[in-house]
Amino acid sequence: MLDTMPAYKPGKAVVAPDGRSYKLSSNESPYGPLPSVVEAIAEGAREVNRYPDPGAVRLTEAIAARYAVPPEHIALGAGSVTVAQQLFETVGEPGVEVVYAWRSFEAYPLLADLSGVTSVQVPLAGEDHDLDAMAAAITDRTRMVLVCNPNNPTGTAIRRGALEAFLDRVPERVLVVLDEAYREYIRDEDVPDGITLYRDRPNVCVLRTFSKAYGLAGLRVGYLIAHEPVATAVRKTIIPFAVNHLAQVAAVASLAAEDELLERVERVVKERTRVREALIAQGWTVPPTEANFVWLRLGERTLDFAAACAVEGVAVRPFAGEGARVSIGDPEANDAFLAAAGAFRE
Ligand code: PMP
């Protein structure tokens, strides 16, 4: 099976002939960690002769306090993609179906194949989740539904009424995973916080990450908030010591510096508005985005567009035949991207 499986394609940096390089292909934070977080990592580096705390007690308690959830409801992993993998492992038996929208996060089909479950991909309606079609796709064999909110790569978010109505239609035996990797960038107040939805719904759980808004992509730490049976099952399937010591201390320090980090998120959100408006002024159609990226549906022109951006040193994430996802970077990177996008339209 591995022979025929496509590999995950990470975003790559590109360099312009004049040496400029802007990586807008992996939805990373353009900012390095805060000084207090760097200090915590440096301090933690002295202790890496020891294995990390296998239960990541301090981090678990910090997350539990931050979101007012019991620590038993938290399962940590080396990035939320690892936690997602553990979710697939816990439901994974031959014959089991997992429903998710397509296009969505490109790891979902890989994780489904790896765990031996059958992917049921429900096409997006335009750039949005088609929740009616997703509810209709649930069968007796469905064990899990993934809802990426906001959706990667289209950036669109599902509002409260639509999401609650969908959750009401999902049988309780089916686990609903709300993948909220980009939660901190949401500004539409009608988009619900998944943690408020999970509280009185035993079959709903939420995936979050320190990779995006918290700027710790290189350290790999993400988590699940779920009711106890699910959280316990996921903790059982996680590889011992998966979350390393530096990741644990950096995540704790980041939660302690949350106000400063969220101020950086605000800068990205402001740039997102600027980039989207400038693209629209150039004549592009850009779906509203609640994440730290924009989506351009380019069809057959997608790879040409990515190549044109690369010449300007701007790495975007092309999905051949469909479109390109472009992360919001710092103002200089965004200007370089806007210049490339403007030139491509002319
Ligand atoms: N979910 C979504 C929707 C994502 O876009 C990503 C990263 N691209 C992840 C999960 C995984 O992030 P990480 O493993 O770094 O936490």
Short mmCIF file of C-alpha atoms in Angstrom, two decimals, residues 51-56 59 75-79 82-83 210 219-223 238-249 251:
data_model
loop_
_atom_site.label_atom_id
_atom_site.label_comp_id
_atom_site.label_asym_id
_atom_site.label_seq_id
_atom_site.Cartn_x
_atom_site.Cartn_y
_atom_site.Cartn_z
CA TYR A 51 13.50 12.40 28.80
CA PRO A 52 10.62 14.85 28.76
CA ASP A 53 7.74 14.59 31.19
CA PRO A 54 5.72 11.82 29.48
CA GLY A 55 2.44 13.22 30.79
CA ALA A 56 3.39 16.85 29.93
CA LEU A 59 1.49 22.04 29.70
CA ALA A 75 -4.38 14.75 24.71
CA LEU A 76 -1.12 16.21 23.40
CA GLY A 77 0.90 15.27 20.36
CA ALA A 78 3.90 16.29 18.26
CA GLY A 79 1.82 18.74 16.24
CA THR A 82 0.05 13.62 15.02
CA VAL A 83 -3.01 13.91 17.23
CA PHE A 210 0.82 25.86 18.73
CA LEU A 219 8.82 22.52 17.79
CA ARG A 220 5.78 20.38 16.93
CA VAL A 221 3.09 20.60 19.58
CA GLY A 222 -0.67 20.35 19.22
CA TYR A 223 -3.55 18.99 21.25
CA ILE A 238 0.32 8.31 21.32
CA ILE A 239 3.99 7.40 21.06
CA PRO A 240 5.70 7.77 24.47
CA PHE A 241 7.61 11.07 24.84
CA ALA A 242 6.22 12.35 21.52
CA VAL A 243 6.11 15.93 22.80
CA ASN A 244 9.71 16.87 23.53
CA HIS A 245 10.90 18.91 26.49
CA LEU A 246 11.62 22.10 24.52
CA ALA A 247 8.18 21.96 22.91
CA GLN A 248 6.58 21.59 26.33
CA VAL A 249 8.43 24.51 27.94
CA ALA A 251 4.22 26.06 24.78
#
